[in-house]
CSV table of C-alpha atoms and ligand atoms in Angstrom, one decimal:
chain,number,residue,atom,x,y,z
A,1,UNK,CA,-1.1,2.9,-17.4
A,2,UNK,CA,2.5,2.2,-18.5
A,3,UNK,CA,4.7,-0.8,-17.6
A,4,UNK,CA,8.5,-1.2,-17.4
A,5,UNK,CA,10.5,-4.4,-17.2
A,6,UNK,CA,13.2,-4.8,-14.6
A,7,UNK,CA,15.2,-8.1,-14.1
A,8,UNK,CA,13.1,-9.3,-11.2
A,9,UNK,CA,9.9,-7.4,-11.4
A,10,UNK,CA,7.6,-5.2,-13.5
A,11,UNK,CA,6.7,-1.7,-12.6
A,12,UNK,CA,3.2,-0.4,-13.6
A,13,UNK,CA,2.7,3.3,-13.5
A,14,UNK,CA,-0.8,4.6,-12.8
A,15,UNK,CA,-1.6,8.4,-13.2
A,16,UNK,CA,-3.9,9.6,-10.4
A,17,UNK,CA,-5.4,13.0,-9.3
A,18,UNK,CA,-4.0,15.9,-11.4
A,19,UNK,CA,-0.3,15.0,-11.4
A,20,UNK,CA,0.4,12.0,-9.0
A,21,UNK,CA,1.8,8.6,-10.1
A,22,UNK,CA,1.0,5.4,-8.2
A,23,UNK,CA,3.4,2.5,-8.9
A,24,UNK,CA,2.6,-1.2,-8.8
A,25,UNK,CA,5.7,-3.5,-8.3
A,26,UNK,CA,4.9,-7.0,-9.6
A,27,UNK,CA,7.4,-9.6,-8.4
A,28,UNK,CA,8.2,-12.1,-11.2
A,29,UNK,CA,8.9,-14.9,-8.8
A,30,UNK,CA,6.0,-14.7,-6.2
A,31,UNK,CA,2.5,-13.3,-5.8
A,32,UNK,CA,3.9,-10.2,-4.1
A,33,UNK,CA,2.5,-7.0,-5.6
A,34,UNK,CA,3.5,-3.7,-3.9
A,35,UNK,CA,1.6,-0.5,-4.3
A,36,UNK,CA,3.7,2.6,-3.8
A,37,UNK,CA,1.9,5.6,-2.5
A,38,UNK,CA,-1.7,4.9,-3.3
A,39,UNK,CA,-3.3,8.3,-3.7
A,40,UNK,CA,-6.6,6.8,-4.8
A,41,UNK,CA,-7.7,3.2,-4.1
A,42,UNK,CA,-10.1,3.1,-7.1
A,43,UNK,CA,-7.4,3.7,-9.6
A,44,UNK,CA,-5.3,0.9,-8.1
A,45,UNK,CA,-8.3,-1.4,-8.2
A,46,UNK,CA,-9.0,-0.7,-11.9
A,47,UNK,CA,-5.4,-1.3,-12.8
A,48,UNK,CA,-5.1,-4.5,-10.8
A,49,UNK,CA,-8.3,-5.9,-12.4
A,50,UNK,CA,-6.8,-5.2,-15.8
A,51,UNK,CA,-3.6,-6.9,-14.9
A,52,UNK,CA,-5.3,-9.7,-13.0
A,53,UNK,CA,-3.1,-9.1,-9.9
A,54,UNK,CA,-3.9,-8.4,-6.3
A,55,UNK,CA,-1.9,-6.0,-4.1
A,56,UNK,CA,-0.2,-7.7,-1.1
A,57,UNK,CA,1.6,-4.7,0.3
A,58,UNK,CA,1.4,-0.9,0.3
A,59,UNK,CA,4.7,1.0,0.5
A,60,UNK,CA,4.3,4.6,1.8
A,61,UNK,CA,7.2,7.0,1.3
A,62,UNK,CA,5.6,9.6,3.6
A,63,UNK,CA,2.3,10.5,5.3
A,64,UNK,CA,0.8,13.2,3.0
A,65,UNK,CA,-2.7,12.5,2.0
A,66,UNK,CA,-1.9,12.3,-1.7
A,67,UNK,CA,0.3,9.3,-0.9
A,68,UNK,CA,-1.8,7.5,1.7
A,69,UNK,CA,-5.5,8.3,1.0
A,70,UNK,CA,-6.0,4.9,-0.7
A,71,UNK,CA,-4.5,2.9,2.2
A,72,UNK,CA,-7.6,2.0,4.2
A,73,UNK,CA,-9.8,1.1,1.2
A,74,UNK,CA,-7.1,-1.1,-0.2
A,75,UNK,CA,-6.7,-2.9,3.1
A,76,UNK,CA,-10.5,-3.5,3.1
A,77,UNK,CA,-10.5,-4.8,-0.5
A,78,UNK,CA,-7.3,-6.9,-0.5
A,79,UNK,CA,-6.3,-7.3,3.1
A,80,UNK,CA,-2.8,-6.0,2.3
A,81,UNK,CA,-0.1,-5.0,4.7
A,82,UNK,CA,1.1,-1.4,5.0
A,83,UNK,CA,4.9,-1.0,5.1
A,84,UNK,CA,6.2,2.4,6.2
A,85,UNK,CA,8.7,4.2,8.4
A,86,UNK,CA,8.3,3.1,12.0
A,87,UNK,CA,9.3,6.5,13.2
A,88,UNK,CA,6.3,8.0,11.4
A,89,UNK,CA,3.9,5.3,12.4
A,90,UNK,CA,1.3,7.5,14.1
A,91,UNK,CA,0.8,9.5,10.9
A,92,UNK,CA,0.6,6.6,8.5
A,93,UNK,CA,-3.0,5.3,8.2
A,94,UNK,CA,-3.3,1.5,8.5
A,95,UNK,CA,0.4,0.9,9.1
A,96,UNK,CA,0.9,-2.8,9.9
A,97,UNK,CA,4.6,-3.4,9.1
A,98,UNK,CA,6.6,-0.6,10.6
A,99,UNK,CA,10.2,-0.7,9.3
A,100,UNK,CA,13.5,1.1,10.1
A,101,UNK,CA,14.0,4.3,8.0
A,102,UNK,CA,17.4,2.8,6.9
A,103,UNK,CA,17.2,-0.9,6.5
A,104,UNK,CA,16.2,-3.7,4.3
A,105,UNK,CA,13.4,-6.2,3.9
A,106,UNK,CA,12.4,-9.0,1.7
A,107,UNK,CA,8.9,-9.4,0.2
A,108,UNK,CA,8.6,-12.4,-2.0
A,109,UNK,CA,11.8,-12.3,-4.0
A,110,UNK,CA,12.1,-8.5,-3.8
A,111,UNK,CA,15.1,-7.2,-1.9
A,112,UNK,CA,13.9,-3.8,-0.7
A,113,UNK,CA,16.3,-1.3,0.8
A,114,UNK,CA,15.0,1.7,2.6
A,115,UNK,CA,16.7,5.1,2.9
A,116,UNK,CA,16.0,7.8,5.4
A,117,UNK,CA,15.5,11.0,3.3
A,118,UNK,CA,14.0,13.7,5.6
A,119,UNK,CA,13.4,17.2,4.2
A,120,UNK,CA,10.0,17.3,2.5
A,121,UNK,CA,8.7,15.7,5.7
A,122,UNK,CA,10.7,14.5,8.7
A,123,UNK,CA,9.7,10.8,8.2
A,124,UNK,CA,10.1,10.6,4.5
A,125,UNK,CA,11.8,7.4,3.2
A,126,UNK,CA,12.8,6.1,-0.2
A,127,UNK,CA,12.6,2.5,-1.4
A,128,UNK,CA,15.4,1.0,-3.6
A,129,UNK,CA,14.7,-2.3,-5.4
A,130,UNK,CA,17.6,-3.4,-7.6
A,131,UNK,CA,17.8,-0.7,-10.3
A,132,UNK,CA,14.6,1.1,-9.3
A,133,UNK,CA,14.3,4.0,-6.9
A,134,UNK,CA,10.9,5.1,-5.5
A,135,UNK,CA,11.6,8.5,-3.9
A,136,UNK,CA,8.1,10.0,-3.4
A,137,UNK,CA,8.4,13.7,-3.0
A,138,UNK,CA,12.1,14.0,-2.3
A,139,UNK,CA,13.6,14.0,-5.8
A,140,UNK,CA,11.5,14.9,-8.8
A,141,UNK,CA,12.2,15.0,-12.5
A,142,UNK,CA,14.2,18.2,-12.7
A,143,UNK,CA,13.4,19.2,-9.1
A,144,UNK,CA,13.0,18.3,-5.5
A,145,UNK,CA,10.2,18.5,-2.9
A,146,UNK,CA,9.3,21.5,-0.9
A,147,UNK,CA,10.6,21.7,2.6
A,148,UNK,CA,7.5,21.3,4.7
A,149,UNK,CA,9.1,20.0,7.8
A,150,UNK,CA,12.8,19.5,7.4
A,151,UNK,CA,15.8,21.8,7.2
A,152,UNK,CA,17.8,22.7,4.1
A,153,UNK,CA,20.7,20.7,5.6
A,154,UNK,CA,18.5,17.6,5.9
A,155,UNK,CA,17.2,17.9,2.3
A,156,UNK,CA,20.7,18.4,0.9
A,157,UNK,CA,22.0,15.4,2.7
A,158,UNK,CA,19.0,13.3,1.6
A,159,UNK,CA,19.5,14.4,-2.0
A,160,UNK,CA,23.2,13.4,-1.8
A,161,UNK,CA,22.2,10.0,-0.6
A,162,UNK,CA,20.0,9.5,-3.6
A,163,UNK,CA,22.7,10.9,-5.9
A,164,UNK,CA,25.1,8.3,-4.6
A,165,UNK,CA,23.0,5.5,-6.0
A,166,UNK,CA,24.0,3.9,-9.3
A,167,UNK,CA,23.5,6.4,-12.0
A,168,UNK,CA,21.6,3.9,-14.2
A,169,UNK,CA,18.9,3.6,-11.5
A,170,UNK,CA,15.4,4.4,-12.7
A,171,UNK,CA,13.9,7.3,-10.8
A,172,UNK,CA,10.2,6.7,-10.1
A,173,UNK,CA,9.0,9.9,-8.3
A,174,UNK,CA,5.5,10.5,-7.2
A,175,UNK,CA,4.5,13.6,-9.3
A,176,UNK,CA,4.6,14.7,-12.9
A,177,UNK,CA,6.2,18.1,-12.2
A,178,UNK,CA,9.1,17.8,-14.7
A,179,UNK,CA,8.3,20.5,-17.3
A,180,UNK,CA,7.6,23.3,-14.9
A,181,UNK,CA,10.7,22.2,-12.9
A,182,UNK,CA,12.8,22.3,-16.0
A,183,UNK,CA,11.7,25.8,-16.9
A,184,UNK,CA,13.1,26.9,-13.6
A,185,UNK,CA,16.3,24.8,-14.2
A,186,UNK,CA,16.8,26.6,-17.6
A,187,UNK,CA,16.8,30.0,-15.8
A,188,UNK,CA,19.5,28.8,-13.4
A,189,UNK,CA,21.6,26.8,-15.8
A,190,UNK,CA,21.1,28.4,-19.3
A,191,UNK,CA,24.3,27.0,-20.9
A,192,UNK,CA,23.6,23.3,-20.1
A,193,UNK,CA,23.1,21.5,-23.4
A,194,UNK,CA,21.9,18.3,-21.7
A,195,UNK,CA,19.2,20.3,-20.0
A,196,UNK,CA,18.1,22.0,-23.3
A,197,UNK,CA,17.8,18.6,-24.9
A,198,UNK,CA,15.9,17.2,-22.0
A,199,UNK,CA,13.4,20.1,-22.2
A,200,UNK,CA,12.8,19.5,-25.8
A,201,UNK,CA,12.5,15.7,-25.3
A,202,UNK,CA,10.2,16.0,-22.3
A,203,UNK,CA,8.1,18.6,-24.0
A,204,UNK,CA,7.4,16.2,-26.9
A,205,UNK,CA,6.7,13.4,-24.4
A,206,UNK,CA,4.1,15.5,-22.6
A,207,UNK,CA,2.5,16.6,-25.9
A,208,UNK,CA,1.9,12.9,-26.6
A,209,UNK,CA,0.4,12.7,-23.1
A,210,UNK,CA,3.2,10.3,-22.0
A,211,UNK,CA,4.9,10.4,-18.6
A,212,UNK,CA,8.4,11.9,-18.3
A,213,UNK,CA,8.8,9.6,-15.3
A,214,UNK,CA,10.8,7.4,-14.8
A,215,UNK,CA,13.9,9.3,-15.5
A,216,UNK,CA,17.4,8.1,-14.6
A,217,UNK,CA,19.8,9.3,-11.9
A,218,UNK,CA,22.4,10.1,-14.7
A,219,UNK,CA,19.9,12.5,-16.3
A,220,UNK,CA,19.0,14.0,-13.0
A,221,UNK,CA,22.7,14.5,-12.1
A,222,UNK,CA,23.2,16.4,-15.3
A,223,UNK,CA,20.0,18.5,-15.4
A,224,UNK,CA,18.4,18.7,-12.0
A,225,UNK,CA,19.3,22.1,-10.5
A,226,UNK,CA,19.1,20.7,-7.0
A,227,UNK,CA,21.8,18.1,-7.8
A,228,UNK,CA,23.9,20.3,-10.0
A,229,UNK,CA,25.7,21.8,-7.0
A,230,UNK,CA,27.5,18.4,-6.9
A,231,UNK,CA,29.3,19.7,-10.0
A,232,UNK,CA,32.2,22.0,-9.2
A,233,UNK,CA,32.0,23.8,-12.6
A,234,UNK,CA,28.3,24.5,-11.9
A,235,UNK,CA,29.2,26.1,-8.5
A,236,UNK,CA,31.8,28.3,-10.1
A,237,UNK,CA,29.5,29.6,-12.8
A,238,UNK,CA,26.7,30.1,-10.2
A,239,UNK,CA,29.0,32.1,-7.9
A,240,UNK,CA,30.2,34.2,-10.8
A,241,UNK,CA,26.7,35.0,-12.0
A,242,UNK,CA,25.5,35.8,-8.6
A,243,UNK,CA,28.6,37.4,-7.2
A,244,UNK,CA,28.7,35.0,-4.3
A,245,UNK,CA,31.2,32.6,-2.8
A,246,UNK,CA,28.9,29.7,-2.0
A,247,UNK,CA,29.8,26.1,-1.3
A,248,UNK,CA,27.7,23.3,-2.7
A,249,UNK,CA,25.2,23.3,0.2
A,250,UNK,CA,24.8,27.0,0.0
A,251,UNK,CA,24.1,26.9,-3.7
A,252,UNK,CA,21.5,24.2,-3.1
A,253,UNK,CA,19.9,26.4,-0.3
A,254,UNK,CA,19.9,29.5,-2.5
A,255,UNK,CA,18.3,27.6,-5.4
A,256,UNK,CA,15.6,26.0,-3.2
A,257,UNK,CA,14.7,29.4,-1.7
A,258,UNK,CA,14.5,31.0,-5.2
A,259,UNK,CA,12.3,28.2,-6.5
A,260,UNK,CA,9.8,29.0,-3.8
A,261,UNK,CA,9.2,32.5,-5.2
A,262,UNK,CA,10.1,31.9,-8.8
B,1,LIG,ZN1,4.2,15.1,-0.1
B,2,LIG,FE1,2.9,14.5,-3.0
């Protein structure tokens, strides 16, 4: 487990399954403890006992089993509330606090903003608390989620919403996929020095069995191939190399398609 200090809360990062991360958000000013995407209840329990805290709320970004499987057991153990997208309520096990996909809520002293980010699934939402973003399977370190339900247009607009957040925001995504993602990124963006440095930094991090997550939006903007189409120079280079005349969305779409078979 790893812990990160923010002004109003702590984030504890728990590795689960083969590459999932579960996050605990511990409010400094109340007893509120939020569990983001509990893949496995037992891992949350062990972490909470170590920290001597009790989950009060579960925050689900989307309905997939590797983000919600722990819901029911945690409700039984801690009697916690399940906060998730009202529009996706039938698919979220144990949901007790349905909330708007774009909105805000206050839990303890935590001011939580929700963002509607369809693409990976149609009901996918992200949570923003101060300078921390919990984006589930929408944006990854060096990558983005697969389009299981949404369109390319939806995912592109969702990624732009996240890219519009403050670039200092910490990106807490739900999987450790960064290194394989960056290998694809290097193939698409070979002359990017920031990317080459990130690959070397993150490779060392993983050799020490440390997480590459959280990253920052600034780093993602500079190195994530699915955000790079926001950069005009990148589009020009991409078009030249591929003999195309794509706009930003079309570059994103082309990259997302290529990644599926890469
Ligand atoms: Zn998923
Ligand atoms: Fe997932």
